[in-house]
């Protein structure tokens, strides 16, 4: 008899995991409180950032964060009323920026990226999905030679893990890759192996349709608690209870609430990101642009352009502050002189982020039939196929192909200090 598995979460990680679990013969139901791709998987920048192996928690990040925080037009914001709740998470983040810890996190990130890259290509080949992908690369832009030089360490660490990086030190070299930029950008780096999806929402929805066609089920309900049982797990929802042999928790920024019902405490924060999606014809964007000194990006979504990014540490309950989206769009007007910024649609989403930048992947320390797959931060789409393969390996008793210790759910010791 096929094992009954419930995946909690219909974002990109949950849907991709459900599809892989179903392919391996499990009886799979996805349960989500809002529906397929209704949260961060709908409005993200659409990047398979497989070259992004250097963790956000790295040496120098705190100094940059302080500069950004005191700049009212900077990419980092923390509402004063929310700041006291952030102290334990920020303490852990600061500890993770130590060079030795950041190096270990880079190695772990690189290993997961390699697993994810292979799994993505297998997924694309299996379901003929290459038409969803754009393989033009990423262009990282710096305001000055000094800023570019400050990024040397991060580029060197990426290159040490096999990432191809092409330094660019003239406006002409940059213009050959992306014409139409402001003349201030004379330094940058090109990452040719970066991949974008044409539209992250459509990608997730298509995988969900493949899952349904394979005999999977998707239900809309709010899962309120998980209860380990002998040989299985009981899920409590607003409409009743359901029993499963295993549960995969892939509920994004809400995942730690479910983990807590089992007794697992995971320090998960919500890096709220903002963007504006402009209609077709807004700009002749050739590839994904990252404005390194300003914490936001420009990417092609469908035939339009999406401008956004940044980080607002403000939890799940605080109303969106759409001034953040307008701030990035206003900056983009200056950086992309030909940009038509009219007719855009604003959006805010929750990135589920751990203080060491690594996701939570593996069985619950208290209930091994509950598997965690959350906390990917900015890299949920990027690492979705690799995480899905690992979930399926764990559920079927196979070796996952990489050491899961860096991502283990129980790695966070109580904050002190």
Short mmCIF file of C-alpha atoms in Angstrom, two decimals:
data_model
loop_
_atom_site.label_atom_id
_atom_site.label_comp_id
_atom_site.label_asym_id
_atom_site.label_seq_id
_atom_site.Cartn_x
_atom_site.Cartn_y
_atom_site.Cartn_z
CA UNK A 1 0.00 0.00 0.00
CA UNK A 2 1.33 3.45 -0.97
CA UNK A 3 2.45 5.67 1.88
CA UNK A 4 0.09 8.56 2.64
CA UNK A 5 1.99 11.84 2.72
CA UNK A 6 0.58 15.30 3.36
CA UNK A 7 2.58 18.30 2.19
CA UNK A 8 1.65 21.45 4.09
CA UNK A 9 2.24 24.37 1.76
CA UNK A 10 1.46 24.96 -1.93
CA UNK A 11 4.33 27.30 -2.69
CA UNK A 12 7.16 26.33 -4.99
CA UNK A 13 8.95 24.12 -2.42
CA UNK A 14 5.80 22.26 -1.38
CA UNK A 15 4.45 21.77 -4.91
CA UNK A 16 7.80 20.57 -6.27
CA UNK A 17 8.19 18.18 -3.33
CA UNK A 18 4.67 16.85 -3.82
CA UNK A 19 5.32 16.21 -7.52
CA UNK A 20 8.51 14.29 -6.77
CA UNK A 21 6.92 12.30 -3.93
CA UNK A 22 4.05 11.35 -6.21
CA UNK A 23 6.47 10.32 -8.95
CA UNK A 24 8.09 7.93 -6.49
CA UNK A 25 4.77 6.28 -5.71
CA UNK A 26 3.44 7.98 -2.59
CA UNK A 27 -0.21 8.95 -2.16
CA UNK A 28 0.20 12.71 -1.77
CA UNK A 29 -2.13 15.50 -0.70
CA UNK A 30 -1.08 19.15 -0.59
CA UNK A 31 -2.86 21.37 1.93
CA UNK A 32 -2.51 25.14 1.89
CA UNK A 33 -4.43 27.87 3.65
CA UNK A 34 -4.51 30.23 0.63
CA UNK A 35 -3.89 28.12 -2.49
CA UNK A 36 -1.18 27.41 -5.06
CA UNK A 37 1.54 30.07 -5.38
CA UNK A 38 -0.49 32.54 -3.33
CA UNK A 39 2.42 33.95 -1.31
CA UNK A 40 6.16 34.41 -1.99
CA UNK A 41 6.08 32.00 -4.93
CA UNK A 42 3.80 34.39 -6.83
CA UNK A 43 5.68 37.67 -6.77
CA UNK A 44 9.38 36.89 -6.41
CA UNK A 45 12.03 37.95 -8.91
CA UNK A 46 11.87 34.63 -10.76
CA UNK A 47 15.53 33.68 -10.31
CA UNK A 48 17.16 30.27 -10.09
CA UNK A 49 20.12 31.94 -8.38
CA UNK A 50 22.30 28.83 -8.49
CA UNK A 51 25.47 30.92 -8.38
CA UNK A 52 24.43 32.63 -5.13
CA UNK A 53 26.49 30.48 -2.75
CA UNK A 54 27.75 33.21 -0.41
CA UNK A 55 25.33 33.51 2.54
CA UNK A 56 23.71 36.79 3.47
CA UNK A 57 25.18 36.28 6.95
CA UNK A 58 28.81 36.98 5.98
CA UNK A 59 31.65 39.23 7.19
CA UNK A 60 30.84 42.84 6.35
CA UNK A 61 27.07 42.35 6.18
CA UNK A 62 26.41 43.95 9.56
CA UNK A 63 28.36 47.10 8.65
CA UNK A 64 26.47 47.37 5.37
CA UNK A 65 23.17 46.77 7.18
CA UNK A 66 23.86 49.63 9.59
CA UNK A 67 24.52 52.00 6.67
CA UNK A 68 21.35 50.87 4.91
CA UNK A 69 19.28 51.10 8.07
CA UNK A 70 20.13 54.74 8.76
CA UNK A 71 19.45 55.68 5.13
CA UNK A 72 15.71 56.43 4.73
CA UNK A 73 16.02 55.39 1.07
CA UNK A 74 18.08 52.33 1.86
CA UNK A 75 17.00 48.72 1.17
CA UNK A 76 16.76 47.70 4.86
CA UNK A 77 13.96 48.75 7.20
CA UNK A 78 13.01 47.71 10.74
CA UNK A 79 9.93 49.35 12.28
CA UNK A 80 10.90 50.52 15.80
CA UNK A 81 7.92 48.78 17.38
CA UNK A 82 9.05 45.42 15.98
CA UNK A 83 12.75 45.80 16.83
CA UNK A 84 12.61 44.28 20.38
CA UNK A 85 11.15 41.04 18.98
CA UNK A 86 14.08 40.80 16.55
CA UNK A 87 16.85 40.82 19.14
CA UNK A 88 17.30 37.02 19.48
CA UNK A 89 17.23 36.54 15.68
CA UNK A 90 19.67 39.41 15.11
CA UNK A 91 22.02 38.02 17.75
CA UNK A 92 22.15 34.69 15.96
CA UNK A 93 22.58 36.47 12.61
CA UNK A 94 25.54 38.47 13.98
CA UNK A 95 27.18 35.27 15.26
CA UNK A 96 26.70 33.64 11.83
CA UNK A 97 28.69 36.43 10.15
CA UNK A 98 31.93 35.22 11.76
CA UNK A 99 34.35 34.20 9.00
CA UNK A 100 34.57 30.54 10.03
CA UNK A 101 30.79 30.15 10.25
CA UNK A 102 30.23 31.99 6.97
CA UNK A 103 32.78 29.77 5.22
CA UNK A 104 31.01 26.66 6.49
CA UNK A 105 27.65 28.09 5.39
CA UNK A 106 29.08 28.84 1.94
CA UNK A 107 30.21 25.23 1.59
CA UNK A 108 26.77 24.01 2.67
CA UNK A 109 25.05 26.43 0.32
CA UNK A 110 27.26 25.33 -2.57
CA UNK A 111 26.47 21.67 -1.90
CA UNK A 112 22.74 22.36 -1.87
CA UNK A 113 23.06 24.46 -5.03
CA UNK A 114 24.79 21.58 -6.82
CA UNK A 115 22.03 19.20 -5.73
CA UNK A 116 19.40 21.73 -6.78
CA UNK A 117 20.98 22.42 -10.16
CA UNK A 118 21.05 18.72 -11.04
CA UNK A 119 17.50 18.21 -9.77
CA UNK A 120 16.24 21.23 -11.73
CA UNK A 121 17.72 19.96 -14.99
CA UNK A 122 16.18 16.53 -14.34
CA UNK A 123 12.79 18.15 -13.69
CA UNK A 124 13.04 20.29 -16.82
CA UNK A 125 14.02 17.32 -19.00
CA UNK A 126 11.38 14.98 -17.51
CA UNK A 127 8.48 17.38 -18.14
CA UNK A 128 9.79 19.35 -21.17
CA UNK A 129 9.91 22.63 -19.24
CA UNK A 130 12.83 24.40 -20.89
CA UNK A 131 10.51 26.95 -22.53
CA UNK A 132 9.86 28.34 -19.04
CA UNK A 133 13.54 29.20 -18.54
CA UNK A 134 15.76 32.09 -19.57
CA UNK A 135 19.46 31.26 -19.47
CA UNK A 136 20.87 34.75 -20.03
CA UNK A 137 22.76 35.05 -16.72
CA UNK A 138 22.92 37.81 -14.13
CA UNK A 139 24.67 41.18 -14.17
CA UNK A 140 25.73 42.54 -10.78
CA UNK A 141 26.24 46.31 -10.95
CA UNK A 142 28.33 48.50 -8.64
CA UNK A 143 28.24 52.28 -8.27
CA UNK A 144 32.01 52.66 -8.06
CA UNK A 145 35.38 50.95 -8.33
CA UNK A 146 35.57 51.04 -4.53
CA UNK A 147 32.27 49.19 -4.14
CA UNK A 148 33.38 46.66 -6.75
CA UNK A 149 36.64 46.08 -4.87
CA UNK A 150 34.75 45.56 -1.60
CA UNK A 151 32.90 42.70 -3.26
CA UNK A 152 36.09 40.89 -4.25
CA UNK A 153 36.01 38.57 -1.26
CA UNK A 154 32.48 37.39 -1.98
CA UNK A 155 33.28 36.81 -5.66
CA UNK A 156 36.41 34.89 -4.74
CA UNK A 157 34.49 32.68 -2.32
CA UNK A 158 31.90 31.99 -5.01
CA UNK A 159 34.61 31.15 -7.55
CA UNK A 160 36.24 28.81 -5.04
CA UNK A 161 33.00 26.79 -5.06
CA UNK A 162 33.00 26.53 -8.86
CA UNK A 163 30.86 29.56 -9.72
CA UNK A 164 31.81 31.21 -13.01
CA UNK A 165 32.30 34.96 -12.52
CA UNK A 166 33.32 37.43 -15.24
CA UNK A 167 34.59 40.77 -13.83
CA UNK A 168 33.64 43.88 -15.83
CA UNK A 169 35.59 47.10 -15.35
CA UNK A 170 34.24 49.49 -17.98
CA UNK A 171 30.91 50.94 -19.01
CA UNK A 172 31.52 49.60 -22.50
CA UNK A 173 31.93 46.02 -21.31
CA UNK A 174 28.73 46.33 -19.29
CA UNK A 175 26.82 47.88 -22.19
CA UNK A 176 27.71 44.93 -24.43
CA UNK A 177 25.69 42.74 -22.05
CA UNK A 178 22.95 45.25 -21.12
CA UNK A 179 22.58 48.49 -23.08
CA UNK A 180 20.70 51.47 -21.72
CA UNK A 181 22.13 51.71 -18.21
CA UNK A 182 23.07 54.96 -16.48
CA UNK A 183 26.73 55.89 -17.10
CA UNK A 184 27.58 55.62 -13.39
CA UNK A 185 27.85 51.84 -13.75
CA UNK A 186 31.44 51.26 -14.80
CA UNK A 187 32.08 48.14 -12.70
CA UNK A 188 30.21 44.89 -12.33
CA UNK A 189 30.30 41.12 -12.55
CA UNK A 190 28.57 38.78 -14.97
CA UNK A 191 27.38 35.36 -13.77
CA UNK A 192 26.62 33.32 -16.92
CA UNK A 193 25.15 30.29 -15.13
CA UNK A 194 22.34 32.20 -13.44
CA UNK A 195 18.87 31.16 -14.73
CA UNK A 196 15.53 32.95 -14.63
CA UNK A 197 12.03 31.55 -15.01
CA UNK A 198 9.65 33.42 -17.29
CA UNK A 199 7.10 33.78 -14.47
CA UNK A 200 7.43 32.17 -11.01
CA UNK A 201 3.66 31.99 -10.45
CA UNK A 202 3.03 30.26 -13.78
CA UNK A 203 5.94 27.89 -13.16
CA UNK A 204 4.51 26.85 -9.78
CA UNK A 205 0.99 26.56 -11.16
CA UNK A 206 2.21 24.39 -14.03
CA UNK A 207 3.99 22.02 -11.65
CA UNK A 208 0.80 21.87 -9.59
CA UNK A 209 -1.13 20.84 -12.70
CA UNK A 210 1.44 18.13 -13.43
CA UNK A 211 1.00 16.92 -9.86
CA UNK A 212 -2.79 16.79 -10.19
CA UNK A 213 -2.52 14.99 -13.54
CA UNK A 214 -0.34 12.38 -11.84
CA UNK A 215 -3.07 11.63 -9.31
CA UNK A 216 -2.16 14.06 -6.52
CA UNK A 217 -4.66 16.14 -4.56
CA UNK A 218 -4.63 19.78 -3.49
CA UNK A 219 -6.91 21.06 -0.74
CA UNK A 220 -7.40 24.49 0.76
CA UNK A 221 -7.39 24.50 4.55
CA UNK A 222 -5.46 26.02 7.43
CA UNK A 223 -3.39 23.40 9.28
CA UNK A 224 -3.32 24.45 12.93
CA UNK A 225 -1.29 21.73 14.63
CA UNK A 226 0.66 18.52 14.07
CA UNK A 227 0.43 15.62 16.51
CA UNK A 228 2.82 12.67 16.25
CA UNK A 229 1.03 9.33 16.46
CA UNK A 230 2.21 5.74 16.54
CA UNK A 231 3.37 5.15 12.97
CA UNK A 232 2.11 8.44 11.64
CA UNK A 233 1.07 12.06 12.14
CA UNK A 234 -2.30 13.66 12.86
CA UNK A 235 -3.02 17.08 11.35
CA UNK A 236 -5.55 19.36 12.99
CA UNK A 237 -7.30 21.86 10.74
CA UNK A 238 -10.15 24.30 11.26
CA UNK A 239 -12.49 21.76 9.66
CA UNK A 240 -11.33 18.60 11.44
CA UNK A 241 -8.48 16.12 11.65
CA UNK A 242 -6.57 14.09 9.09
CA UNK A 243 -4.11 11.25 9.57
CA UNK A 244 -1.02 10.65 7.42
CA UNK A 245 1.96 8.36 7.43
CA UNK A 246 4.29 11.35 6.99
CA UNK A 247 4.02 15.11 6.77
CA UNK A 248 6.26 17.54 4.90
CA UNK A 249 6.14 21.06 6.33
CA UNK A 250 6.81 23.51 3.50
CA UNK A 251 4.60 26.38 4.61
CA UNK A 252 7.15 29.12 4.08
CA UNK A 253 7.04 31.96 6.59
CA UNK A 254 4.34 30.19 8.62
CA UNK A 255 6.27 26.92 9.02
CA UNK A 256 7.79 27.65 12.42
CA UNK A 257 4.31 27.96 13.93
CA UNK A 258 3.58 24.35 12.96
CA UNK A 259 7.01 23.23 14.15
CA UNK A 260 6.25 24.75 17.54
CA UNK A 261 3.13 22.58 17.92
CA UNK A 262 5.50 19.59 17.88
CA UNK A 263 7.86 21.24 20.35
CA UNK A 264 10.50 22.36 17.82
CA UNK A 265 11.52 26.01 18.08
CA UNK A 266 13.07 27.42 14.92
CA UNK A 267 14.15 31.10 14.77
CA UNK A 268 12.42 32.02 11.53
CA UNK A 269 11.95 35.64 10.51
CA UNK A 270 10.12 37.20 7.58
CA UNK A 271 12.23 39.30 5.25
CA UNK A 272 9.40 41.19 3.63
CA UNK A 273 10.21 42.07 0.02
CA UNK A 274 8.47 44.64 -2.17
CA UNK A 275 8.28 45.05 -5.92
CA UNK A 276 6.46 46.60 -8.85
CA UNK A 277 5.76 44.66 -12.04
CA UNK A 278 5.64 46.87 -15.13
CA UNK A 279 3.82 45.88 -18.32
CA UNK A 280 5.34 44.87 -21.66
CA UNK A 281 7.50 47.52 -23.30
CA UNK A 282 8.70 49.11 -20.06
CA UNK A 283 12.39 48.50 -20.86
CA UNK A 284 14.53 46.32 -23.11
CA UNK A 285 15.86 44.18 -20.28
CA UNK A 286 18.24 41.50 -21.54
CA UNK A 287 19.00 39.68 -18.28
CA UNK A 288 18.61 39.80 -14.49
CA UNK A 289 20.17 42.96 -13.02
CA UNK A 290 21.29 43.27 -9.40
CA UNK A 291 22.03 46.76 -8.10
CA UNK A 292 24.52 45.67 -5.47
CA UNK A 293 24.79 48.96 -3.60
CA UNK A 294 21.04 49.44 -3.39
CA UNK A 295 19.69 45.99 -2.51
CA UNK A 296 17.20 45.57 -5.34
CA UNK A 297 16.93 43.90 -8.73
CA UNK A 298 15.31 44.16 -12.14
CA UNK A 299 14.11 40.99 -13.83
CA UNK A 300 11.97 40.04 -16.81
CA UNK A 301 8.59 38.58 -15.89
CA UNK A 302 6.60 37.49 -18.92
CA UNK A 303 7.02 40.38 -21.36
CA UNK A 304 7.23 42.92 -18.54
CA UNK A 305 9.80 44.03 -15.97
CA UNK A 306 9.74 43.47 -12.20
CA UNK A 307 11.59 46.01 -10.02
CA UNK A 308 12.04 45.26 -6.34
CA UNK A 309 13.77 43.56 -3.46
CA UNK A 310 15.06 44.99 -0.23
CA UNK A 311 14.43 43.68 3.25
CA UNK A 312 11.85 44.82 5.79
CA UNK A 313 12.07 42.90 9.05
CA UNK A 314 8.55 43.40 10.35
CA UNK A 315 6.91 40.02 10.90
CA UNK A 316 3.72 38.56 9.46
CA UNK A 317 1.04 40.79 10.95
CA UNK A 318 2.14 44.34 10.14
CA UNK A 319 0.35 45.87 7.10
CA UNK A 320 2.46 46.32 3.93
CA UNK A 321 4.24 49.63 3.47
CA UNK A 322 4.03 50.06 -0.31
CA UNK A 323 6.26 53.12 -0.12
CA UNK A 324 9.05 50.54 -0.17
CA UNK A 325 8.03 49.36 -3.65
CA UNK A 326 7.84 52.96 -4.90
CA UNK A 327 11.28 53.71 -3.48
CA UNK A 328 12.90 50.98 -5.61
CA UNK A 329 10.92 52.00 -8.68
CA UNK A 330 12.03 55.61 -8.23
CA UNK A 331 15.67 54.53 -8.03
CA UNK A 332 15.23 52.32 -11.09
CA UNK A 333 14.12 55.36 -13.11
CA UNK A 334 17.55 56.86 -12.54
CA UNK A 335 19.50 53.67 -13.20
CA UNK A 336 17.52 52.71 -16.33
CA UNK A 337 16.99 56.07 -18.10
CA UNK A 338 14.65 54.64 -20.73
CA UNK A 339 12.37 52.90 -18.21
CA UNK A 340 8.63 53.52 -18.58
CA UNK A 341 7.51 53.27 -14.94
CA UNK A 342 3.79 53.65 -15.60
CA UNK A 343 1.06 51.05 -15.24
CA UNK A 344 2.80 48.89 -12.65
CA UNK A 345 1.33 46.47 -10.11
CA UNK A 346 2.72 46.59 -6.55
CA UNK A 347 3.26 43.53 -4.36
CA UNK A 348 4.70 42.48 -1.01
CA UNK A 349 5.73 38.98 0.03
CA UNK A 350 7.25 37.14 3.00
CA UNK A 351 10.63 35.45 2.64
CA UNK A 352 11.09 32.81 5.39
CA UNK A 353 14.62 33.40 6.63
CA UNK A 354 16.87 31.78 9.22
CA UNK A 355 19.67 33.74 10.92
CA UNK A 356 22.45 31.66 9.29
CA UNK A 357 20.93 31.94 5.77
CA UNK A 358 20.61 28.16 5.41
CA UNK A 359 17.22 26.43 5.08
CA UNK A 360 15.75 23.96 7.54
CA UNK A 361 15.77 20.56 5.83
CA UNK A 362 15.33 17.23 7.56
CA UNK A 363 13.22 15.33 10.08
CA UNK A 364 11.90 16.90 13.25
CA UNK A 365 14.15 16.00 16.20
CA UNK A 366 10.99 15.12 18.17
CA UNK A 367 8.96 13.39 15.46
CA UNK A 368 10.96 11.80 12.61
CA UNK A 369 7.85 11.27 10.48
CA UNK A 370 7.55 15.05 10.19
CA UNK A 371 9.96 16.40 7.57
CA UNK A 372 10.86 20.08 7.45
CA UNK A 373 11.50 21.95 4.19
CA UNK A 374 11.42 25.69 4.85
CA UNK A 375 13.51 28.75 5.64
CA UNK A 376 15.07 29.20 2.19
CA UNK A 377 14.98 33.00 2.43
CA UNK A 378 15.68 34.51 -0.99
CA UNK A 379 16.38 31.08 -2.50
CA UNK A 380 13.10 29.17 -2.33
CA UNK A 381 12.66 28.91 -6.09
CA UNK A 382 16.38 28.28 -6.56
CA UNK A 383 16.56 25.36 -4.14
CA UNK A 384 13.06 23.97 -4.65
CA UNK A 385 13.98 21.06 -6.92
CA UNK A 386 16.91 20.01 -4.74
CA UNK A 387 14.84 20.24 -1.57
CA UNK A 388 12.07 18.22 -3.23
CA UNK A 389 14.49 15.46 -4.16
CA UNK A 390 15.82 15.37 -0.59
CA UNK A 391 12.30 15.16 0.85
CA UNK A 392 11.53 12.24 -1.47
CA UNK A 393 14.82 10.54 -0.54
CA UNK A 394 14.09 10.85 3.18
CA UNK A 395 10.51 9.63 2.76
CA UNK A 396 11.61 6.57 0.78
CA UNK A 397 14.68 5.68 2.85
CA UNK A 398 17.27 6.67 0.25
CA UNK A 399 20.52 8.52 0.90
CA UNK A 400 20.00 12.19 -0.03
CA UNK A 401 23.36 12.58 -1.73
CA UNK A 402 24.72 15.28 0.57
CA UNK A 403 25.34 15.79 4.26
CA UNK A 404 22.18 17.27 5.82
CA UNK A 405 23.86 18.28 9.09
CA UNK A 406 24.23 22.00 8.14
CA UNK A 407 20.46 22.24 7.53
CA UNK A 408 19.26 20.13 10.47
CA UNK A 409 16.22 21.55 12.28
CA UNK A 410 17.81 21.26 15.71
CA UNK A 411 20.95 23.26 14.96
CA UNK A 412 19.81 26.47 16.67
CA UNK A 413 20.94 26.69 20.28
CA UNK A 414 19.11 29.08 22.61
CA UNK A 415 20.21 32.67 22.00
CA UNK A 416 22.42 34.16 24.69
CA UNK A 417 23.89 37.57 25.21
#
